mmCIF file of C-alpha atoms and ligand atoms in Angstrom:
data_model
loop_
_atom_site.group_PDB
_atom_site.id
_atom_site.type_symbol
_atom_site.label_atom_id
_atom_site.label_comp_id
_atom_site.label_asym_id
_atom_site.label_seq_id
_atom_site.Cartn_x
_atom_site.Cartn_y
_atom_site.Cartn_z
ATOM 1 C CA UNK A 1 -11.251 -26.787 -30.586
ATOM 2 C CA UNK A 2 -10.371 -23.336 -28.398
ATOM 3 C CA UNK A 3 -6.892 -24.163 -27.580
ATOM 4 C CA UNK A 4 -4.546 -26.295 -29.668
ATOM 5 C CA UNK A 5 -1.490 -28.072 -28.426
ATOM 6 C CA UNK A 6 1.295 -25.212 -29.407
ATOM 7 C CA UNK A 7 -1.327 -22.811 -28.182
ATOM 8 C CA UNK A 8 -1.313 -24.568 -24.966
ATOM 9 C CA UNK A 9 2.376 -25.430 -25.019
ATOM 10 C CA UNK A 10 2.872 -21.793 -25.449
ATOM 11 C CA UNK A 11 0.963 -20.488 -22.576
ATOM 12 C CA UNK A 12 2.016 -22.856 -20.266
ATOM 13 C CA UNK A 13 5.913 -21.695 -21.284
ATOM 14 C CA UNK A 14 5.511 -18.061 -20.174
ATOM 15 C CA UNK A 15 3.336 -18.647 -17.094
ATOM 16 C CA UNK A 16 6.307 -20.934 -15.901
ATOM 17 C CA UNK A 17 8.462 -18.142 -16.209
ATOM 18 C CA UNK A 18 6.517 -15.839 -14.185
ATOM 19 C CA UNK A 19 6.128 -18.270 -11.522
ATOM 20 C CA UNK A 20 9.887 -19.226 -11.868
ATOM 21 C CA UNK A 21 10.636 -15.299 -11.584
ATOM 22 C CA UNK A 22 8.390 -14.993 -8.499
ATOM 23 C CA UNK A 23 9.684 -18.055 -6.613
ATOM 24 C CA UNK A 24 13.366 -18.000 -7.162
ATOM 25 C CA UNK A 25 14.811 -18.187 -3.958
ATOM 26 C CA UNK A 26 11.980 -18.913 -1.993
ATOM 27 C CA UNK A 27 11.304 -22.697 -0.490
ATOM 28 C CA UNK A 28 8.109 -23.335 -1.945
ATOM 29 C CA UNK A 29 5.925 -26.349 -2.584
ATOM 30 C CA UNK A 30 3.030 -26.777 -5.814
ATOM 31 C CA UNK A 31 -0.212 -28.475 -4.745
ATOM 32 C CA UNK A 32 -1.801 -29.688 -7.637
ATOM 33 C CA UNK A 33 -5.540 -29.726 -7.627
ATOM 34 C CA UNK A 34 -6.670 -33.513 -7.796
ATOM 35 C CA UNK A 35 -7.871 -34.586 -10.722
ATOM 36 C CA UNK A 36 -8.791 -31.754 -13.212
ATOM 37 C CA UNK A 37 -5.023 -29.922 -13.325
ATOM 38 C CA UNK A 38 -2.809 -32.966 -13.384
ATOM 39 C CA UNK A 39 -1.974 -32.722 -16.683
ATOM 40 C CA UNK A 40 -1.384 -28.790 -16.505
ATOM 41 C CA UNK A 41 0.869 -28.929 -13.410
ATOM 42 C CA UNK A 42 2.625 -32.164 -14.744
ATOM 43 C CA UNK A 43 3.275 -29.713 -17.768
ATOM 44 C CA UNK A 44 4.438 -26.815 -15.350
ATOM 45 C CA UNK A 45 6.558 -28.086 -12.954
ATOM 46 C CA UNK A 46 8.751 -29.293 -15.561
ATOM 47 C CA UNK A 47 9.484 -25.853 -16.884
ATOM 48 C CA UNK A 48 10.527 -24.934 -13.710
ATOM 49 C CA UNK A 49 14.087 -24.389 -13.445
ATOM 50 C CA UNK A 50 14.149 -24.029 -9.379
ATOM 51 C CA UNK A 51 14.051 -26.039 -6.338
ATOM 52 C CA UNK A 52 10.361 -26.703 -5.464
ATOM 53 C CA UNK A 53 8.473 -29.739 -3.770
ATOM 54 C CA UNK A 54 5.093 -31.289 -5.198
ATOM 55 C CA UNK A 55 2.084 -31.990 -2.849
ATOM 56 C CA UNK A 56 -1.707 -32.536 -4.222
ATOM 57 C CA UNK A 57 -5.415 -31.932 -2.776
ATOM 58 C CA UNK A 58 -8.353 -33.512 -4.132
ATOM 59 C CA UNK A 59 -12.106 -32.061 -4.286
ATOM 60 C CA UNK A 60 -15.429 -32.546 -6.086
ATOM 61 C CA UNK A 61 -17.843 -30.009 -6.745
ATOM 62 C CA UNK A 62 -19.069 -30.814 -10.259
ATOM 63 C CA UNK A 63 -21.844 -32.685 -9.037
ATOM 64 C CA UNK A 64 -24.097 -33.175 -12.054
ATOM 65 C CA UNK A 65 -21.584 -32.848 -14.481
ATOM 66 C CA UNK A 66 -21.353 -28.962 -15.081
ATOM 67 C CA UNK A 67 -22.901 -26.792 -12.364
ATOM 68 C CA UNK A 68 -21.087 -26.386 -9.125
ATOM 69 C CA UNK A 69 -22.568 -27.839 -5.988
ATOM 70 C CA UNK A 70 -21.190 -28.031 -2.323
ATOM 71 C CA UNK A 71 -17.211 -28.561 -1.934
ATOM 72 C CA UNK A 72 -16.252 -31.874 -0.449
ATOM 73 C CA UNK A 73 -12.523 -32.236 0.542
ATOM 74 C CA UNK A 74 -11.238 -35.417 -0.688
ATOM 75 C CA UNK A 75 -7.659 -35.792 0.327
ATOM 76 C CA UNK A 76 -5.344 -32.848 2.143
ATOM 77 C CA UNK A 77 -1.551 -32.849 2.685
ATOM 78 C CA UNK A 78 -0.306 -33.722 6.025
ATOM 79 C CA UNK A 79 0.152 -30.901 8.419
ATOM 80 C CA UNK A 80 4.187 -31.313 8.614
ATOM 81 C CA UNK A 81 3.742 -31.239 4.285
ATOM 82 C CA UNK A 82 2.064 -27.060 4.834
ATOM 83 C CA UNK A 83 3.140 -25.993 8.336
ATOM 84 C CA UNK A 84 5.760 -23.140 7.458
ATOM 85 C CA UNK A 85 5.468 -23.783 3.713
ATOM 86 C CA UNK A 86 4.832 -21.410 0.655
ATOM 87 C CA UNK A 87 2.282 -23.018 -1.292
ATOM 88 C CA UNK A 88 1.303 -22.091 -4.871
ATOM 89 C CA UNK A 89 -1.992 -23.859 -5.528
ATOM 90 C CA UNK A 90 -2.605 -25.116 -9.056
ATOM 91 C CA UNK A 91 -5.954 -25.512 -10.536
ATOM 92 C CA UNK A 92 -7.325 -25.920 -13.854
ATOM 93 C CA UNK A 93 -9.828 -23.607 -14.020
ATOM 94 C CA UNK A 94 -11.265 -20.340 -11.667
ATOM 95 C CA UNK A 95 -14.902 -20.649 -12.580
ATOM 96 C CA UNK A 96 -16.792 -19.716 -9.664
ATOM 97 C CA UNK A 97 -13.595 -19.422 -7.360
ATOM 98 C CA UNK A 98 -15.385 -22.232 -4.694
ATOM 99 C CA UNK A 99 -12.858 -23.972 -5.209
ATOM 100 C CA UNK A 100 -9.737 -22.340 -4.258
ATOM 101 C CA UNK A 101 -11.745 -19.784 -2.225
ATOM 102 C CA UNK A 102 -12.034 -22.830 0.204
ATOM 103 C CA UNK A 103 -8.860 -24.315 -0.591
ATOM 104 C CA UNK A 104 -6.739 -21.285 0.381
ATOM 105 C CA UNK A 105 -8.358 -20.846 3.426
ATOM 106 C CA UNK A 106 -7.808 -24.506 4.445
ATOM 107 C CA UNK A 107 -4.215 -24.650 3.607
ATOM 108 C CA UNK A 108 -3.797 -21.198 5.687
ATOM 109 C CA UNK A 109 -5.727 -22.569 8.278
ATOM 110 C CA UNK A 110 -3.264 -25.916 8.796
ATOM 111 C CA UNK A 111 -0.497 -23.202 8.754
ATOM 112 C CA UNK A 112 0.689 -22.527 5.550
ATOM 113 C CA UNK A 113 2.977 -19.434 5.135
ATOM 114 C CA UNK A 114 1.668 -18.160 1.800
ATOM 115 C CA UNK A 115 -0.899 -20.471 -0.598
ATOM 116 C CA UNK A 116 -0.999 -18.146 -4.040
ATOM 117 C CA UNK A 117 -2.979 -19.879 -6.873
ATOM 118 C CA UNK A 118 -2.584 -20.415 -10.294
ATOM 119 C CA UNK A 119 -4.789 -21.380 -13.402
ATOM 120 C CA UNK A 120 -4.634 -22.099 -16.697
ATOM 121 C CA UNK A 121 -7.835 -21.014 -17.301
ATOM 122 C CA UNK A 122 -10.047 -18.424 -15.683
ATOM 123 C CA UNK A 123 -13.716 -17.352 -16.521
ATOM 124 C CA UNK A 124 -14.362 -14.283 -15.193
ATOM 125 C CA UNK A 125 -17.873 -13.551 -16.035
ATOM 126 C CA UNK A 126 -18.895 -16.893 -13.699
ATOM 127 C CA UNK A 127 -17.566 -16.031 -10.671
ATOM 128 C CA UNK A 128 -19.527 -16.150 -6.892
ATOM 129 C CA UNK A 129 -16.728 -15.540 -4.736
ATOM 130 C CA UNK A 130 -14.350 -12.851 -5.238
ATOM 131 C CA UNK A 131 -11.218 -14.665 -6.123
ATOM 132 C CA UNK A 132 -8.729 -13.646 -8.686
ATOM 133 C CA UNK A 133 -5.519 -16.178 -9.251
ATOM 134 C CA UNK A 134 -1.894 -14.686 -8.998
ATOM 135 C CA UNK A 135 -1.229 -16.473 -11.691
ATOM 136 C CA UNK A 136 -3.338 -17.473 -15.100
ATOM 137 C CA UNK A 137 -3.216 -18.282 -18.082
ATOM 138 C CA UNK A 138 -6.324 -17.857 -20.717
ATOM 139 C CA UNK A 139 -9.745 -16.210 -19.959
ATOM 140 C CA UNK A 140 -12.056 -18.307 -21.811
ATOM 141 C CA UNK A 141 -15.816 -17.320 -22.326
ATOM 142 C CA UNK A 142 -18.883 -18.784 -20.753
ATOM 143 C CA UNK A 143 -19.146 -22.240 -22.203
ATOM 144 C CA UNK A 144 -18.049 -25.855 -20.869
ATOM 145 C CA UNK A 145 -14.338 -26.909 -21.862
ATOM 146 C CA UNK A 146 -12.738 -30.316 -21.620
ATOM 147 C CA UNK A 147 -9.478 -31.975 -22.902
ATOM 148 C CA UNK A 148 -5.569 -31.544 -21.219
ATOM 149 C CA UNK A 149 -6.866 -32.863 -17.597
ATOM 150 C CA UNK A 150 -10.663 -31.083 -18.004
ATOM 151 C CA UNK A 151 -13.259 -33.758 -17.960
ATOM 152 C CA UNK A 152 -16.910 -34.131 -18.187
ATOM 153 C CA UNK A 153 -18.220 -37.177 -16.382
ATOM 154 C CA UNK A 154 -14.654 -38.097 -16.289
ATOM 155 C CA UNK A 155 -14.207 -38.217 -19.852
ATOM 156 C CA UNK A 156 -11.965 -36.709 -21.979
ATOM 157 C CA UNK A 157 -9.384 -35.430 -19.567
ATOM 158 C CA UNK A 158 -6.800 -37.229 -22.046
ATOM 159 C CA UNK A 159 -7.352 -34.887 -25.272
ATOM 160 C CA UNK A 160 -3.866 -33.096 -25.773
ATOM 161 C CA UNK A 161 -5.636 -30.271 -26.882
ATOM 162 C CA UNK A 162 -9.225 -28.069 -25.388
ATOM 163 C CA UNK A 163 -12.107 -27.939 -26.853
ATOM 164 C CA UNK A 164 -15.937 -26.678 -26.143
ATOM 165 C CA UNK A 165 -18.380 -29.643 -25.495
ATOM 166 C CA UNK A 166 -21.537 -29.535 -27.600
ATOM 167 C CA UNK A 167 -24.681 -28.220 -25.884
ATOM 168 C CA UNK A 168 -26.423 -31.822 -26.840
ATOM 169 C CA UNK A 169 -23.507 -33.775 -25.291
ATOM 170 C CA UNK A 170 -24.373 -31.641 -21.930
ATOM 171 C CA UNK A 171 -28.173 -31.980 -22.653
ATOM 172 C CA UNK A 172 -28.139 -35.533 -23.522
ATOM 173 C CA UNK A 173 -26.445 -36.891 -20.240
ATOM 174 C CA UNK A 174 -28.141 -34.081 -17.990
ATOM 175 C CA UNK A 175 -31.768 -35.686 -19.441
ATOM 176 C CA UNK A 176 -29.830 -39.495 -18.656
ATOM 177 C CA UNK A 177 -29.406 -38.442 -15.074
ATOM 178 C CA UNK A 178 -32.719 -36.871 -14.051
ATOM 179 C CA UNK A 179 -34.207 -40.593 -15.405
ATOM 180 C CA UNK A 180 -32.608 -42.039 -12.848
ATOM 181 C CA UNK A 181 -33.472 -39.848 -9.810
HETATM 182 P P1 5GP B 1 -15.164 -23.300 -9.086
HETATM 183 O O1 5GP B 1 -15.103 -23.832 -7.700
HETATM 184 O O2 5GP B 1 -14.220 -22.166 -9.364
HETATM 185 O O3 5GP B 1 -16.572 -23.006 -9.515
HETATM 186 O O4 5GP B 1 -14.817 -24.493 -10.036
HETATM 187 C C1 5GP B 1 -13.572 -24.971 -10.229
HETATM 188 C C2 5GP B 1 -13.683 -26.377 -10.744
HETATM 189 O O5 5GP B 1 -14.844 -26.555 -11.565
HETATM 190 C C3 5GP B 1 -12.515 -26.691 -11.642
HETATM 191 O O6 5GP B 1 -11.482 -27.246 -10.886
HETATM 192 C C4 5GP B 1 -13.107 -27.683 -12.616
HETATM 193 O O7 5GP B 1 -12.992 -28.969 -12.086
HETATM 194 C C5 5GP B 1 -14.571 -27.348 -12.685
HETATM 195 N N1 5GP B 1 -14.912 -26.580 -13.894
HETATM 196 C C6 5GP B 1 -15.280 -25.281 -13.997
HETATM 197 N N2 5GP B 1 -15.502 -24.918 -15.263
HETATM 198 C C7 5GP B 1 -15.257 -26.011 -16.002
HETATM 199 C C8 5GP B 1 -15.299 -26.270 -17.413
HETATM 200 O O8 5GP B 1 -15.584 -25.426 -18.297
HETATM 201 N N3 5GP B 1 -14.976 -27.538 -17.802
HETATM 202 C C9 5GP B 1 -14.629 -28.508 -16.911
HETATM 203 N N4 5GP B 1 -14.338 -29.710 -17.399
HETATM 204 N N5 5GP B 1 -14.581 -28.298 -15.579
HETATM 205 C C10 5GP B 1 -14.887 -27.059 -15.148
HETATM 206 MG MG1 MG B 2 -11.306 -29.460 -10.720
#
C-alpha cells in the first residue's frame, strides 16, 4: 500500500480547496476522465462548496495493460455542454501527459473557454509530452498503481485505498497475452 484511505481523504480535502479558491465565481463545469478518475472526482466534487456542472470524456490508451499506446476517444460532451464553458479536466493520473495533452486540445478545439486539468496523481519522471496539471495531488515514483478508480485489466479500481501491483502480477498477464497473439 502507497496511499491509505486518510492519506487519500486528506489530499483530496486540500486540493478541493484550491480548486474551490480558484473557481469561486466563475461558471465552470468538471469533466471527469472516463473510467480511471471516477472515484477521485466523485470524491472531489463533493468538497466543493460552489456552483459547478459535471460532464465526462472517455479514452483508452492502456492497451496491453500498462504501457501507453495510441489515444482513442471514446465518448465527448456535446458541443452546446463546452461551447463558452470553463472546463477543469479531471484525471487520475499524468503519466505520459497523452492523455490530457489530447484532451485539452479537443475540448479547446469544440470551443471551450478555458479546460485546466487536475490529478491526483502525477509521475513526473514518465512524461512524453510536456504537460504539467494546474492542479495535483501526489507525485508517485515510477511503478504501476491501482486501487480508488486505478485499474489493471479492469481490476481493482474498487480498493478504497492505492497500492503498487507486484512485478509478477504485471509479468504473469503480459506472458498470458503474448500466448494469444
Ligand atoms: P498518459 O496519457 O498520461 O500516459 O496516461 C494517463 C492514463 O494512463 C491514466 O488516465 C491512467 O488510465 C493510465 N495510467 C498511467 N499510469 C498508471 C498507473 O500507474 N496505474 C494505472 N492503473 N493506470 C495508469
Ligand atoms: Mg485513465
Amino acid at each position: 500500500m502507497l496511499f491509505s484511505e486518510e492519506m487519500i481523504r486528506t489530499g483530496v480535502d486540500a486540493l478541493a480547496e484550491r480548486v474551490s479558491s480558484a473557481y469561486r465565481g466563475r461558471e465552470f463545469t468538471v469533466v471527469s476522465v472516463l473510467k480511471g478518475s471516477c472515484v477521485f472526482a466523485a470524491d472531489l466534487i463533493r468538497r466543493l462548496p460552489i456552483p459547478m456542472e459535471l460532464g465526462f470524456v472517455a479514452t483508452e490508451s492502456y492497451r496491453d495493460g500498462v504501457t501507453s499506446g495510441e489515444i482513442e476517444l471514446r465518448y465527448l460532451p456535446s458541443r452546446e455542454e463546452v461551447e463558452g464553458r470553463e472546463l477543469l479536466l479531471v484525471d487520475d493520473i499524468l503519466d505520459t501527459g497523452r492523455t490530457l495533452h489530447f484532451l485539452q486540445n479537443t475540448l479547446i478545439e469544440l470551443g471551450a473557454t478555458s479546460v485546466a486539468t487536475c490529478v491526483l496523481f502525477d509521475k513526473p519522471s514518465r512524461r512524453v509530452v510536456s504537460m504539467e496539471a494546474d492542479f495535483k495531488c501526489f507525485d508517485v515514483d515510477d511503478s504501476f498503481i491501482v486501487g480508488y478508480g486505478l485499474d489493471f485489466a479492469g481490476r481493482y479500481r474498487n480498493l478504497p485505498f492505492v497500492g503498487e501491483l507486484k512485478g509478477s502480477v504485471i509479468e504473469a498477464a503480459t506472458l498470458q497475452q503474448s500466448d494469444v497473439q
